[in-house]
Amino acid sequence: EALPPCCPSISLLFGAFRLAFSLTNWCIHCIRGIIHAVNQYPVIADRIRSTTTSYHTHRSSPASFPKPNERKRLHIAMKILIQNLQKRADLLPALLEKYEPDAALFQEVSLGNTDSSSSLSTLRKVANTRTGARSSTKYDSVSFTSKRGYGTAIYSLLAISNVHKVLSPYSEFGGFIVKKTIIATTLTAPDTVSSSSAQTEAAHAASHPQGTANDAQEIRFVSFHGYNGQPFCNSQKLVSHVVAVLQAMDKDDEKLGYCLPTIFAGDFNTWSADHFEQVCDAMDDHGFRSVYSWPYPGRQDQTPLDHAFARDGDEQRIDVVHCEHFASDSDHLGALMEISLTVAAA
């Protein structure tokens, strides 16, 4: 029996209705997805910010700090000593005793027999018992040393943690020497607290009678002894050594999820202006700025070998208050830096 003439029209209408229904459901699903994405945007944005590891993250700007009337600020003062020891074991404790720094960065630290047949563990014991007015305070220390005396060490009055050791990518003097860099984090304690409100300052003093424990801040130190390259003084190999250390810090910041304020200092072996410019370019790419350079005896009119660089943290700013250099029993002059760490505290 033949179908009535109206049946094809009914089939087409039914198909069109199903298509329209499917399109409507699809549109509703898309709208719901858009609404969900908008609602989740702050969470997604926070995740992106927390996992971004480009060097732009390291270029902390004081402009990002809150206004003084919004949050109190902690001002933390530190005295830092920097010295190439020329493998002289007796020099380390003598410097700690004389200058009593909050932190010290040493280069050419020897593990084997030098002037006084002392290992670094013995040096630590001697330093802890010879600190004069601070005899009740122990220096914590970490090191990356060798028998040939091309190691580095960091000393601090407060506990040291988060230690990393980095070898130079290139060996020297026929492959017998590989420079060693030590990276470590230590704590600081504020000496003054400034606030826009006297009541806030009084409340802070009441809640923190010692003024230290709850306001302690992290700061990273790098004790660096750069690739020498004598007699050809290859600047690119020195830059590669610097970059290897910077990359180690980048990985650490990525793991931590934030950028630590950092002092990167020591004997860079920048034998020419070109050496120094290339090192500064590499440091600048990672947010560091040159804050102090001091002469090497006999090279007063030439490019210094020893330098200090600083980088701000995500919520901390490093200001260099005072720098000076001094003569010691080493062939290198030592340096003293006084810094102020300004912290935007919650």
Coordinates of C-alpha atoms in Angstrom, one line a residue:
E1 CA 0.0 0.0 0.0
A2 CA 1.4 3.4 -0.9
L3 CA 2.2 5.9 1.8
P4 CA 0.1 9.1 1.9
P5 CA 1.7 12.1 0.3
C6 CA 2.2 13.8 3.7
C7 CA 4.6 11.1 5.2
P8 CA 7.9 12.5 3.6
S9 CA 7.1 15.9 5.0
I10 CA 6.5 14.5 8.5
S11 CA 9.9 12.6 8.3
L12 CA 11.7 15.8 7.4
L13 CA 10.1 17.8 10.1
F14 CA 11.0 15.1 12.7
G15 CA 14.7 15.1 11.5
A16 CA 14.8 18.9 11.7
F17 CA 13.4 18.8 15.2
R18 CA 16.0 16.3 16.3
L19 CA 18.8 18.4 14.8
A20 CA 17.5 21.5 16.5
F21 CA 17.3 19.7 19.8
S22 CA 20.9 18.5 19.5
L23 CA 22.1 22.0 18.6
T24 CA 20.3 23.4 21.6
N25 CA 21.8 20.9 24.0
W26 CA 25.3 21.6 22.5
C27 CA 24.8 25.4 23.0
I28 CA 23.7 24.9 26.5
H29 CA 26.8 22.7 27.2
C30 CA 29.1 25.4 25.7
I31 CA 27.5 28.2 27.8
R32 CA 27.9 26.1 31.0
G33 CA 31.5 25.5 30.1
I34 CA 32.2 29.2 29.6
I35 CA 30.5 30.1 32.9
H36 CA 32.6 27.4 34.7
A37 CA 35.8 28.7 33.1
V38 CA 35.0 32.3 34.1
N39 CA 34.3 31.2 37.7
Q40 CA 37.6 29.2 37.8
Y41 CA 39.8 31.9 36.2
P42 CA 41.2 33.2 39.5
V43 CA 42.3 29.7 40.5
I44 CA 43.8 29.0 37.0
A45 CA 45.6 32.4 37.1
D46 CA 47.1 31.7 40.5
R47 CA 48.4 28.3 39.3
I48 CA 50.0 29.9 36.3
R49 CA 51.7 32.5 38.4
S50 CA 52.9 30.0 40.9
T51 CA 54.5 27.7 38.2
T52 CA 56.0 30.4 35.9
T53 CA 59.8 30.1 36.0
S54 CA 60.9 32.5 33.3
Y55 CA 63.6 35.0 34.3
H56 CA 61.0 37.8 34.4
T57 CA 59.8 36.2 37.6
H58 CA 63.1 37.0 39.2
R59 CA 63.0 40.7 38.3
S60 CA 61.2 41.7 41.5
S61 CA 60.3 45.4 41.5
P62 CA 59.8 47.6 44.6
A63 CA 56.7 48.9 42.9
S64 CA 55.0 45.5 43.7
F65 CA 55.4 46.3 47.4
P66 CA 52.2 47.4 49.2
K67 CA 51.9 50.9 50.4
P68 CA 53.3 51.8 53.9
N69 CA 49.8 52.4 55.3
E70 CA 48.7 48.9 54.1
R71 CA 51.2 46.6 55.7
K72 CA 54.1 47.0 58.1
R73 CA 57.7 46.5 56.9
L74 CA 60.5 44.6 58.5
H75 CA 64.0 46.0 58.0
I76 CA 66.7 43.4 58.6
A77 CA 70.4 44.3 58.7
M78 CA 73.2 41.9 58.0
K79 CA 77.0 42.1 57.8
I80 CA 78.5 39.8 55.2
L81 CA 82.2 39.0 54.8
I82 CA 83.7 37.7 51.5
Q83 CA 87.2 36.4 51.2
N84 CA 89.4 34.3 49.0
L85 CA 91.5 32.4 51.6
Q86 CA 94.4 31.5 49.3
K87 CA 94.2 28.0 50.9
R88 CA 95.2 29.5 54.3
A89 CA 93.4 27.4 57.0
D90 CA 94.4 29.8 59.8
L91 CA 92.8 32.8 58.1
L92 CA 89.2 31.6 58.3
P93 CA 88.8 31.6 62.1
A94 CA 90.9 34.8 62.4
L95 CA 88.5 36.6 60.1
L96 CA 85.4 35.4 61.9
E97 CA 86.9 36.4 65.2
K98 CA 87.9 39.9 64.0
Y99 CA 84.9 41.0 62.0
E100 CA 82.1 38.9 63.6
P101 CA 79.9 38.8 60.4
D102 CA 76.4 37.5 60.3
A103 CA 77.4 35.4 57.2
A104 CA 80.7 34.7 55.5
L105 CA 81.5 33.5 52.0
F106 CA 84.9 31.9 51.5
Q107 CA 86.8 30.7 48.4
E108 CA 89.9 28.6 48.0
V109 CA 89.0 26.5 51.0
S110 CA 91.2 23.5 51.3
L111 CA 90.2 20.1 52.7
G112 CA 93.8 18.8 52.9
N113 CA 97.0 20.0 54.5
T114 CA 97.7 23.7 54.0
D115 CA 99.3 26.1 56.5
S116 CA 98.0 24.5 59.6
S117 CA 97.1 20.9 58.6
S118 CA 93.5 21.5 59.4
S119 CA 90.5 19.9 57.7
L120 CA 87.3 22.0 57.3
S121 CA 85.7 20.1 60.2
T122 CA 88.5 21.3 62.4
L123 CA 88.2 24.8 61.0
R124 CA 84.6 24.8 62.0
K125 CA 85.4 23.8 65.6
V126 CA 88.2 26.4 65.8
A127 CA 85.9 29.1 64.4
N128 CA 83.2 28.3 66.9
T129 CA 85.6 28.6 69.9
R130 CA 87.5 31.7 68.7
T131 CA 84.7 34.1 68.0
G132 CA 85.5 36.4 70.9
A133 CA 82.4 38.4 72.0
R134 CA 80.2 35.9 70.3
S135 CA 81.7 32.9 72.0
S136 CA 78.3 31.7 73.0
T137 CA 77.0 31.7 69.4
K138 CA 78.0 28.9 67.1
Y139 CA 78.6 29.4 63.4
D140 CA 76.8 26.9 61.2
S141 CA 78.6 26.1 58.0
V142 CA 78.5 24.1 54.7
S143 CA 81.3 23.6 52.2
F144 CA 82.3 22.0 48.9
T145 CA 86.0 21.4 49.2
S146 CA 88.9 19.6 47.7
K147 CA 92.4 18.6 48.7
R148 CA 93.9 21.0 46.2
G149 CA 92.2 23.9 47.9
Y150 CA 89.7 25.1 45.3
G151 CA 86.6 24.7 47.4
T152 CA 84.1 27.1 48.7
A153 CA 82.3 27.5 52.1
I154 CA 79.5 29.5 53.7
Y155 CA 79.3 30.3 57.4
S156 CA 76.3 31.8 59.2
L157 CA 75.3 32.7 62.7
L158 CA 71.9 31.1 62.0
A159 CA 70.9 27.7 60.7
I160 CA 71.8 26.8 57.1
S161 CA 69.6 24.7 54.9
N162 CA 68.7 24.0 51.3
V163 CA 72.3 23.3 50.2
H164 CA 73.3 22.8 46.6
K165 CA 76.8 22.1 45.1
V166 CA 77.7 23.0 41.6
L167 CA 80.8 22.0 39.7
S168 CA 82.3 24.1 36.9
P169 CA 81.4 22.7 33.5
Y170 CA 85.1 22.9 32.6
S171 CA 88.3 21.6 34.3
E172 CA 91.5 23.6 34.5
F173 CA 95.3 23.0 34.5
G174 CA 95.2 19.8 32.5
G175 CA 92.0 18.5 34.0
F176 CA 93.3 18.4 37.6
I177 CA 91.2 21.2 39.0
V178 CA 87.4 21.7 38.8
K179 CA 86.1 24.8 40.6
K180 CA 83.4 24.2 43.2
T181 CA 80.5 26.4 44.1
I182 CA 78.3 26.2 47.2
I183 CA 74.8 27.5 47.4
A184 CA 72.8 27.7 50.7
T185 CA 69.9 29.3 52.4
T186 CA 70.1 30.8 55.9
L187 CA 67.7 32.7 58.1
T188 CA 67.8 36.3 59.2
A189 CA 66.2 38.2 62.1
P190 CA 64.9 41.8 62.0
D191 CA 66.6 44.4 64.1
T192 CA 64.0 47.2 63.5
V193 CA 60.4 47.2 62.5
S194 CA 58.8 50.3 60.9
S195 CA 55.1 50.9 60.6
S196 CA 52.8 53.7 59.7
S197 CA 50.9 53.1 63.0
A198 CA 52.4 53.3 66.5
Q199 CA 49.6 51.0 67.6
T200 CA 50.7 48.4 65.0
E201 CA 54.3 48.7 66.2
A202 CA 53.3 48.3 69.8
A203 CA 51.2 45.3 69.0
H204 CA 54.1 43.7 67.1
A205 CA 56.4 44.3 70.0
A206 CA 53.9 42.7 72.4
S207 CA 53.4 39.6 70.2
H208 CA 57.1 39.2 69.4
P209 CA 59.0 40.2 72.5
Q210 CA 62.3 38.8 71.1
G211 CA 61.6 40.4 67.8
T212 CA 63.1 37.5 65.8
A213 CA 61.5 34.0 65.7
N214 CA 58.3 34.8 64.0
D215 CA 59.8 37.4 61.7
A216 CA 62.8 35.3 60.5
Q217 CA 63.3 35.5 56.8
E218 CA 65.2 33.3 54.3
I219 CA 68.1 34.6 52.3
R220 CA 70.2 32.7 49.9
F221 CA 74.0 33.0 49.6
V222 CA 76.3 31.8 46.8
S223 CA 80.1 31.5 47.4
F224 CA 81.6 31.5 43.9
H225 CA 85.1 30.8 42.6
G226 CA 85.0 31.3 38.9
Y227 CA 86.7 29.4 36.0
N228 CA 90.2 30.9 35.6
G229 CA 91.3 29.7 32.2
Q230 CA 94.9 30.8 32.5
P231 CA 96.9 31.3 30.3
F232 CA 94.2 31.9 27.6
C233 CA 91.6 33.4 29.9
N234 CA 88.6 32.0 28.0
S235 CA 85.7 34.3 28.9
Q236 CA 83.0 32.0 27.5
K237 CA 84.0 29.2 29.8
L238 CA 83.7 31.6 32.8
V239 CA 80.2 32.6 31.6
S240 CA 79.2 29.0 31.2
H241 CA 80.3 28.4 34.8
V242 CA 78.2 31.4 36.0
V243 CA 75.2 30.2 34.0
A244 CA 75.5 26.7 35.5
V245 CA 75.1 28.1 39.0
L246 CA 72.3 30.4 37.9
Q247 CA 70.4 27.4 36.4
A248 CA 70.8 25.5 39.7
M249 CA 69.1 28.4 41.5
D250 CA 66.4 28.5 38.9
K251 CA 65.6 24.9 39.5
D252 CA 65.5 25.5 43.3
D253 CA 63.2 28.5 42.9
E254 CA 60.9 26.4 40.7
K255 CA 60.8 23.7 43.4
L256 CA 60.1 26.3 46.1
G257 CA 57.5 28.1 44.1
Y258 CA 59.0 31.6 44.9
C259 CA 62.2 33.6 44.4
L260 CA 64.6 34.0 47.3
P261 CA 66.6 37.2 47.9
T262 CA 70.1 36.2 47.0
I263 CA 73.7 37.5 47.4
F264 CA 76.0 35.9 44.8
A265 CA 79.7 36.8 45.5
G266 CA 83.3 35.7 45.4
D267 CA 86.3 35.5 43.2
F268 CA 85.0 35.6 39.6
N269 CA 88.4 35.7 37.9
T270 CA 87.3 38.5 35.5
W271 CA 90.6 39.1 34.0
S272 CA 89.4 41.7 31.5
A273 CA 86.6 44.2 30.9
D274 CA 85.1 41.8 28.4
H275 CA 85.0 39.0 31.1
F276 CA 83.2 41.3 33.5
E277 CA 80.7 42.6 30.9
Q278 CA 79.7 39.1 29.8
V279 CA 79.3 38.0 33.4
C280 CA 77.1 41.1 34.1
D281 CA 75.0 40.3 31.1
A282 CA 74.4 36.7 32.3
M283 CA 73.6 37.9 35.8
D284 CA 71.3 40.6 34.5
D285 CA 69.3 38.0 32.5
H286 CA 68.5 36.3 35.8
G287 CA 67.6 39.5 37.7
F288 CA 71.0 40.2 39.5
R289 CA 72.6 43.5 39.7
S290 CA 76.2 44.3 40.5
V291 CA 76.5 46.0 43.9
Y292 CA 80.3 45.9 44.7
S293 CA 83.6 45.2 43.1
W294 CA 87.0 45.5 44.9
P295 CA 90.5 45.5 43.6
Y296 CA 93.1 42.8 43.5
P297 CA 96.5 43.9 44.9
G298 CA 98.8 44.9 42.0
R299 CA 95.8 45.3 39.6
Q300 CA 94.3 48.5 41.1
D301 CA 94.0 50.1 37.6
Q302 CA 92.6 47.0 36.0
T303 CA 89.4 45.1 36.1
P304 CA 88.7 43.7 39.6
L305 CA 88.6 39.9 40.1
D306 CA 86.2 39.9 43.1
H307 CA 82.6 41.0 42.9
A308 CA 79.2 40.9 44.7
F309 CA 75.8 40.7 43.0
A310 CA 72.3 40.9 44.6
R311 CA 68.8 39.9 43.5
D312 CA 65.6 40.8 45.3
G313 CA 63.1 38.2 46.4
D314 CA 59.4 38.1 45.5
E315 CA 58.6 40.1 48.6
Q316 CA 62.0 41.2 49.8
R317 CA 64.3 44.0 48.6
I318 CA 68.0 44.0 49.2
D319 CA 69.6 47.4 49.7
V320 CA 73.4 47.7 50.1
V321 CA 74.0 50.1 52.9
H322 CA 77.8 50.1 53.0
C323 CA 80.8 48.3 51.4
E324 CA 84.5 48.3 52.1
H325 CA 87.5 46.1 51.4
F326 CA 90.4 45.2 53.7
A327 CA 93.8 43.6 53.5
S328 CA 94.4 40.2 55.0
D329 CA 97.1 37.4 54.8
S330 CA 95.6 36.3 51.5
D331 CA 96.7 37.5 48.1
H332 CA 93.1 38.8 47.6
L333 CA 91.6 41.6 49.5
G334 CA 88.5 40.8 51.5
A335 CA 85.2 42.7 51.6
L336 CA 82.6 43.6 54.1
M337 CA 79.0 44.4 53.0
E338 CA 76.3 45.7 55.2
I339 CA 72.9 45.1 53.6
S340 CA 69.3 45.8 54.6
L341 CA 66.6 43.3 53.7
T342 CA 63.2 45.1 53.5
V343 CA 60.3 42.7 53.9
A344 CA 56.6 43.4 53.2
A345 CA 55.2 41.4 56.1
A346 CA 51.6 40.3 56.4

